[in-house]
PDB file of C-alpha atoms in Angstrom:
ATOM      1  CA  VAL A  30       0.492   0.044   0.045  1.00 93.00           C
ATOM      2  CA  LEU A  31       1.512   3.256  -0.935  1.00 95.00           C
ATOM      3  CA  VAL A  32       0.614   6.485   1.283  1.00 94.00           C
ATOM      4  CA  THR A  33       1.244   9.790  -0.290  1.00 95.00           C
ATOM      5  CA  ASP A  34       0.160  13.240   0.176  1.00 94.00           C
ATOM      6  CA  LEU A  35      -1.479  15.010  -2.744  1.00 94.00           C
ATOM      7  CA  ASP A  36       1.045  17.363  -3.397  1.00 93.00           C
ATOM      8  CA  ASN A  37       4.120  15.412  -3.705  1.00 94.00           C
ATOM      9  CA  ILE A  38       5.959  15.076  -6.583  1.00 92.00           C
ATOM     10  CA  PHE A  39       6.654  12.275  -8.202  1.00 95.00           C
ATOM     11  CA  ASN A  40       9.729  12.486 -10.705  1.00 93.00           C
ATOM     12  CA  ARG A  41       9.776   8.956 -12.125  1.00 94.00           C
ATOM     13  CA  TYR A  42       8.196   5.657 -12.552  1.00 95.00           C
ATOM     14  CA  VAL A  43       9.543   3.133 -10.104  1.00 96.00           C
ATOM     15  CA  PRO A  44       7.929  -0.197  -9.720  1.00 96.00           C
ATOM     16  CA  LEU A  45       6.068  -0.696  -6.270  1.00 95.00           C
ATOM     17  CA  ALA A  46       6.865  -4.460  -6.889  1.00 94.00           C
ATOM     18  CA  GLY A  47      10.389  -3.718  -6.368  1.00 95.00           C
ATOM     19  CA  PHE A  48       9.288  -2.682  -2.542  1.00 95.00           C
ATOM     20  CA  LEU A  49       7.874  -5.801  -2.101  1.00 93.00           C
ATOM     21  CA  GLU A  50      11.063  -7.780  -3.443  1.00 95.00           C
ATOM     22  CA  GLU A  51      13.186  -6.000  -0.633  1.00 95.00           C
ATOM     23  CA  ARG A  52      11.498  -7.632   2.133  1.00 92.00           C
ATOM     24  CA  PHE A  53      10.374  -4.650   4.391  1.00 97.00           C
ATOM     25  CA  ASP A  54       7.429  -4.142   5.887  1.00 97.00           C
ATOM     26  CA  VAL A  55       7.367  -0.750   6.147  1.00 97.00           C
ATOM     27  CA  PHE A  56       9.198   2.354   4.161  1.00 98.00           C
ATOM     28  CA  HIS A  57       9.476   5.640   5.465  1.00 97.00           C
ATOM     29  CA  ALA A  58      10.628   8.824   4.152  1.00 97.00           C
ATOM     30  CA  TYR A  59      12.726  11.005   6.278  1.00 96.00           C
ATOM     31  CA  GLU A  60      10.723  14.249   7.411  1.00 95.00           C
ATOM     32  CA  MET A  61      12.648  17.817   8.552  1.00 94.00           C
ATOM     33  CA  LYS A  62      12.989  18.048  12.165  1.00 95.00           C
ATOM     34  CA  TYR A  63       9.658  17.561  13.538  1.00 95.00           C
ATOM     35  CA  PRO A  64       8.399  16.574  16.369  1.00 95.00           C
ATOM     36  CA  THR A  65      11.547  18.435  17.197  1.00 95.00           C
ATOM     37  CA  ASN A  66      12.198  16.380  21.019  1.00 96.00           C
ATOM     38  CA  LEU A  67      12.311  13.192  18.716  1.00 95.00           C
ATOM     39  CA  PHE A  68      14.895  14.388  16.195  1.00 96.00           C
ATOM     40  CA  GLN A  69      16.785  15.448  19.083  1.00 94.00           C
ATOM     41  CA  GLU A  70      16.487  12.311  21.007  1.00 93.00           C
ATOM     42  CA  ASN A  71      16.516  10.001  18.155  1.00 92.00           C
ATOM     43  CA  GLY A  72      18.530  11.481  15.436  1.00 94.00           C
ATOM     44  CA  PHE A  73      15.943  11.823  12.646  1.00 96.00           C
ATOM     45  CA  VAL A  74      12.177  12.019  11.778  1.00 97.00           C
ATOM     46  CA  VAL A  75      10.392  10.182   9.431  1.00 97.00           C
ATOM     47  CA  CYS A  76       7.196  11.873   7.075  1.00 95.00           C
ATOM     48  CA  ALA A  77       3.464  10.559   7.898  1.00 93.00           C
ATOM     49  CA  GLY A  78       3.260  11.807   4.073  1.00 93.00           C
ATOM     50  CA  HIS A  79       4.711   9.211   2.156  1.00 95.00           C
ATOM     51  CA  GLN A  80       5.425   5.780   2.700  1.00 96.00           C
ATOM     52  CA  PHE A  81       5.001   2.240   1.555  1.00 97.00           C
ATOM     53  CA  ILE A  82       3.235  -0.289   3.570  1.00 96.00           C
ATOM     54  CA  ARG A  83       3.089  -4.223   3.021  1.00 95.00           C
ATOM     55  CA  SER A  84       0.112  -5.787   4.288  1.00 94.00           C
ATOM     56  CA  ASN A  85       0.622  -8.949   6.832  1.00 95.00           C
ATOM     57  CA  SER A  86       0.309  -9.467  10.742  1.00 92.00           C
ATOM     58  CA  ALA A  87       3.700  -7.286  10.935  1.00 94.00           C
ATOM     59  CA  THR A  88       2.087  -4.182   9.582  1.00 95.00           C
ATOM     60  CA  ILE A  89      -1.505  -4.334  10.743  1.00 93.00           C
ATOM     61  CA  SER A  90      -0.090  -4.414  14.318  1.00 92.00           C
ATOM     62  CA  TYR A  91       2.707  -1.519  14.260  1.00 94.00           C
ATOM     63  CA  LEU A  92      -0.431   0.296  12.781  1.00 93.00           C
ATOM     64  CA  ARG A  93      -3.370  -0.618  15.180  1.00 90.00           C
ATOM     65  CA  ASP A  94      -1.068  -0.958  18.376  1.00 89.00           C
ATOM     66  CA  GLU A  95       1.961   1.268  17.904  1.00 91.00           C
ATOM     67  CA  VAL A  96       0.756   4.084  15.411  1.00 92.00           C
ATOM     68  CA  LEU A  97      -2.676   4.695  16.188  1.00 89.00           C
ATOM     69  CA  GLY A  98      -2.726   3.099  19.696  1.00 83.00           C
ATOM     70  CA  ASP A  99      -5.083   5.256  21.959  1.00 78.00           C
ATOM     71  CA  CYS A 100      -4.931   8.416  20.050  1.00 77.00           C
ATOM     72  CA  PHE A 101      -8.543   8.831  19.479  1.00 74.00           C
ATOM     73  CA  LYS A 102      -9.059   8.167  22.962  1.00 73.00           C
ATOM     74  CA  ALA A 103      -6.500  11.379  24.244  1.00 69.00           C
ATOM     75  CA  ASN A 104      -8.029  13.657  21.453  1.00 71.00           C
ATOM     76  CA  ASN A 105      -4.170  13.603  19.769  1.00 69.00           C
ATOM     77  CA  CYS A 106      -4.163  12.031  16.318  1.00 82.00           C
ATOM     78  CA  ASP A 107      -1.257  13.894  14.818  1.00 87.00           C
ATOM     79  CA  ASP A 108       0.169  11.502  12.414  1.00 90.00           C
ATOM     80  CA  GLN A 109       3.156  12.993  11.821  1.00 91.00           C
ATOM     81  CA  VAL A 110       3.950  12.801  15.974  1.00 92.00           C
ATOM     82  CA  ARG A 111       2.373   9.282  16.416  1.00 92.00           C
ATOM     83  CA  TYR A 112       4.536   7.479  13.715  1.00 94.00           C
ATOM     84  CA  ASN A 113       7.854   9.447  15.178  1.00 95.00           C
ATOM     85  CA  VAL A 114       6.523   7.891  19.198  1.00 93.00           C
ATOM     86  CA  ALA A 115       5.963   4.766  17.468  1.00 93.00           C
ATOM     87  CA  LEU A 116       9.450   4.211  16.169  1.00 93.00           C
ATOM     88  CA  HIS A 117      10.598   6.026  19.759  1.00 92.00           C
ATOM     89  CA  LYS A 118       8.733   3.639  21.533  1.00 92.00           C
ATOM     90  CA  LEU A 119       9.715   0.342  19.883  1.00 92.00           C
ATOM     91  CA  ARG A 120      13.411   0.801  20.290  1.00 86.00           C
ATOM     92  CA  ILE A 121      14.182  -0.452  16.520  1.00 93.00           C
ATOM     93  CA  HIS A 122      17.708  -2.242  16.135  1.00 94.00           C
ATOM     94  CA  TRP A 123      19.318   0.162  13.275  1.00 95.00           C
ATOM     95  CA  ASN A 124      21.421  -1.097  11.060  1.00 94.00           C
ATOM     96  CA  ALA A 125      23.700   1.627  11.746  1.00 91.00           C
ATOM     97  CA  ASN A 126      23.727   4.379  14.647  1.00 90.00           C
ATOM     98  CA  PRO A 127      21.938   7.549  13.634  1.00 88.00           C
ATOM     99  CA  PHE A 128      24.185   9.665  15.737  1.00 89.00           C
ATOM    100  CA  GLY A 129      27.269   8.063  14.287  1.00 88.00           C
ATOM    101  CA  LYS A 130      30.393   9.947  13.310  1.00 87.00           C
ATOM    102  CA  ASP A 131      30.319   8.041   9.738  1.00 89.00           C
ATOM    103  CA  ARG A 132      26.805   9.035   9.182  1.00 92.00           C
ATOM    104  CA  ILE A 133      26.346  11.611   6.066  1.00 92.00           C
ATOM    105  CA  LYS A 134      24.266  14.821   7.047  1.00 92.00           C
ATOM    106  CA  ILE A 135      23.252  17.844   5.480  1.00 89.00           C
ATOM    107  CA  SER A 136      25.329  21.084   6.171  1.00 87.00           C
ATOM    108  CA  SER A 137      23.570  24.077   5.536  1.00 85.00           C
ATOM    109  CA  ASN A 138      23.377  27.512   6.717  1.00 85.00           C
ATOM    110  CA  ILE A 139      19.342  26.663   6.627  1.00 84.00           C
ATOM    111  CA  LYS A 140      18.658  25.994  10.181  1.00 88.00           C
ATOM    112  CA  GLU A 141      15.675  23.472   9.388  1.00 88.00           C
ATOM    113  CA  ASN A 142      18.296  21.412   6.767  1.00 89.00           C
ATOM    114  CA  ASP A 143      21.384  21.640   9.071  1.00 91.00           C
ATOM    115  CA  GLY A 144      22.245  18.193  10.354  1.00 92.00           C
ATOM    116  CA  LEU A 145      19.514  15.891   8.728  1.00 93.00           C
ATOM    117  CA  LEU A 146      20.677  12.705   7.683  1.00 94.00           C
ATOM    118  CA  VAL A 147      21.031  11.865   4.012  1.00 92.00           C
ATOM    119  CA  GLU A 148      21.897   7.812   3.929  1.00 94.00           C
ATOM    120  CA  GLN A 149      18.722   4.939   4.320  1.00 96.00           C
ATOM    121  CA  LEU A 150      18.591   3.532   7.556  1.00 96.00           C
ATOM    122  CA  THR A 151      17.294  -0.371   8.225  1.00 97.00           C
ATOM    123  CA  GLY A 152      16.192  -1.827  11.225  1.00 96.00           C
ATOM    124  CA  THR A 153      14.255  -4.490  12.872  1.00 96.00           C
ATOM    125  CA  ALA A 154      11.774  -3.989  15.954  1.00 94.00           C
ATOM    126  CA  SER A 155       9.522  -6.951  18.092  1.00 92.00           C
ATOM    127  CA  LEU A 156       6.062  -6.590  18.522  1.00 90.00           C
ATOM    128  CA  GLY A 157       5.741  -9.395  20.706  1.00 81.00           C
ATOM    129  CA  ASP A 158       4.391 -12.896  20.074  1.00 80.00           C
ATOM    130  CA  ASN A 159       7.197 -13.802  17.687  1.00 85.00           C
ATOM    131  CA  VAL A 160       6.620 -10.712  14.839  1.00 87.00           C
ATOM    132  CA  LYS A 161       8.950  -8.783  14.062  1.00 93.00           C
ATOM    133  CA  LEU A 162       9.155  -5.408  11.933  1.00 96.00           C
ATOM    134  CA  ARG A 163      11.510  -5.037   9.238  1.00 97.00           C
ATOM    135  CA  MET A 164      11.541  -1.271   8.466  1.00 97.00           C
ATOM    136  CA  LYS A 165      13.873   0.698   6.002  1.00 98.00           C
ATOM    137  CA  ILE A 166      13.823   4.262   5.451  1.00 97.00           C
ATOM    138  CA  TRP A 167      14.518   5.539   1.985  1.00 97.00           C
ATOM    139  CA  ASP A 168      17.357   8.067   1.507  1.00 95.00           C
ATOM    140  CA  ARG A 169      16.994  11.629   1.209  1.00 92.00           C
ATOM    141  CA  ASP A 170      17.757  11.829  -2.211  1.00 91.00           C
ATOM    142  CA  PHE A 171      15.257   9.106  -3.493  1.00 95.00           C
ATOM    143  CA  CYS A 172      12.913  10.544  -0.988  1.00 94.00           C
ATOM    144  CA  TRP A 173      13.496  14.255  -1.277  1.00 91.00           C
ATOM    145  CA  ARG A 174      12.206  16.552   1.538  1.00 87.00           C
ATOM    146  CA  LEU A 175      14.168  19.992   2.419  1.00 82.00           C
ATOM    147  CA  SER A 176      13.483  23.637   2.834  1.00 79.00           C
ATOM    148  CA  ASN A 177      14.514  26.425   1.096  1.00 71.00           C
ATOM    149  CA  ASP A 178      17.856  25.207   0.049  1.00 58.00           C
ATOM    150  CA  LEU A 179      17.846  25.494  -3.597  1.00 59.00           C
ATOM    151  CA  PRO A 180      19.342  24.515  -6.436  1.00 58.00           C
ATOM    152  CA  GLU A 181      22.520  23.744  -4.095  1.00 64.00           C
ATOM    153  CA  LYS A 182      20.701  20.838  -2.502  1.00 64.00           C
ATOM    154  CA  CYS A 183      17.829  19.388  -5.047  1.00 74.00           C
ATOM    155  CA  PRO A 184      17.723  16.014  -5.715  1.00 78.00           C
ATOM    156  CA  SER A 185      19.849  14.087  -8.390  1.00 81.00           C
ATOM    157  CA  MET A 186      17.297  13.316 -11.271  1.00 81.00           C
ATOM    158  CA  LYS A 187      19.033   9.831 -11.775  1.00 87.00           C
ATOM    159  CA  ASN A 188      17.925   8.384  -8.246  1.00 90.00           C
ATOM    160  CA  ASN A 189      15.194  11.254  -7.334  1.00 92.00           C
ATOM    161  CA  TRP A 190      11.896   9.151  -7.379  1.00 95.00           C
ATOM    162  CA  VAL A 191       9.501  11.882  -5.384  1.00 94.00           C
ATOM    163  CA  ALA A 192       9.636  15.112  -3.997  1.00 90.00           C
ATOM    164  CA  MET A 193       7.663  16.330  -1.226  1.00 89.00           C
ATOM    165  CA  PRO A 194       7.097  19.999  -0.845  1.00 80.00           C
TER     166      PRO A 194
END
């Protein structure tokens, strides 16, 4: 299932079947820095406005129990916040430390862009009952999201699939 905001701009055709072949349950795109408290704690945040979700028991559990949870009772269903709170609570085992010195980050005079991760992350989380969630965050060039740093930080036309304003 591809979930995308209506204002996203698709720059080239990418067969969705390729995502199924990669064997991840959830694909997210990087966001800027909102929610800021979780950006500071985790080193990144994901965008609720563009994702690919495989239909299986792991993703149903992830969405129902972790993302939605009790948001309706709490009257707080900001999808951007909910996804990032879920990722924080799950304590995902990432393939690389988001704070690692080897991680490529954007260096910019634009405060909103400075320090944002560039490279993809992959990881797994345990959802209980022997259910593992396999997750990938696309690299920032493939799913582009930046603020104002144009044209110096535009996505590459060769690799970019979608740009998110």
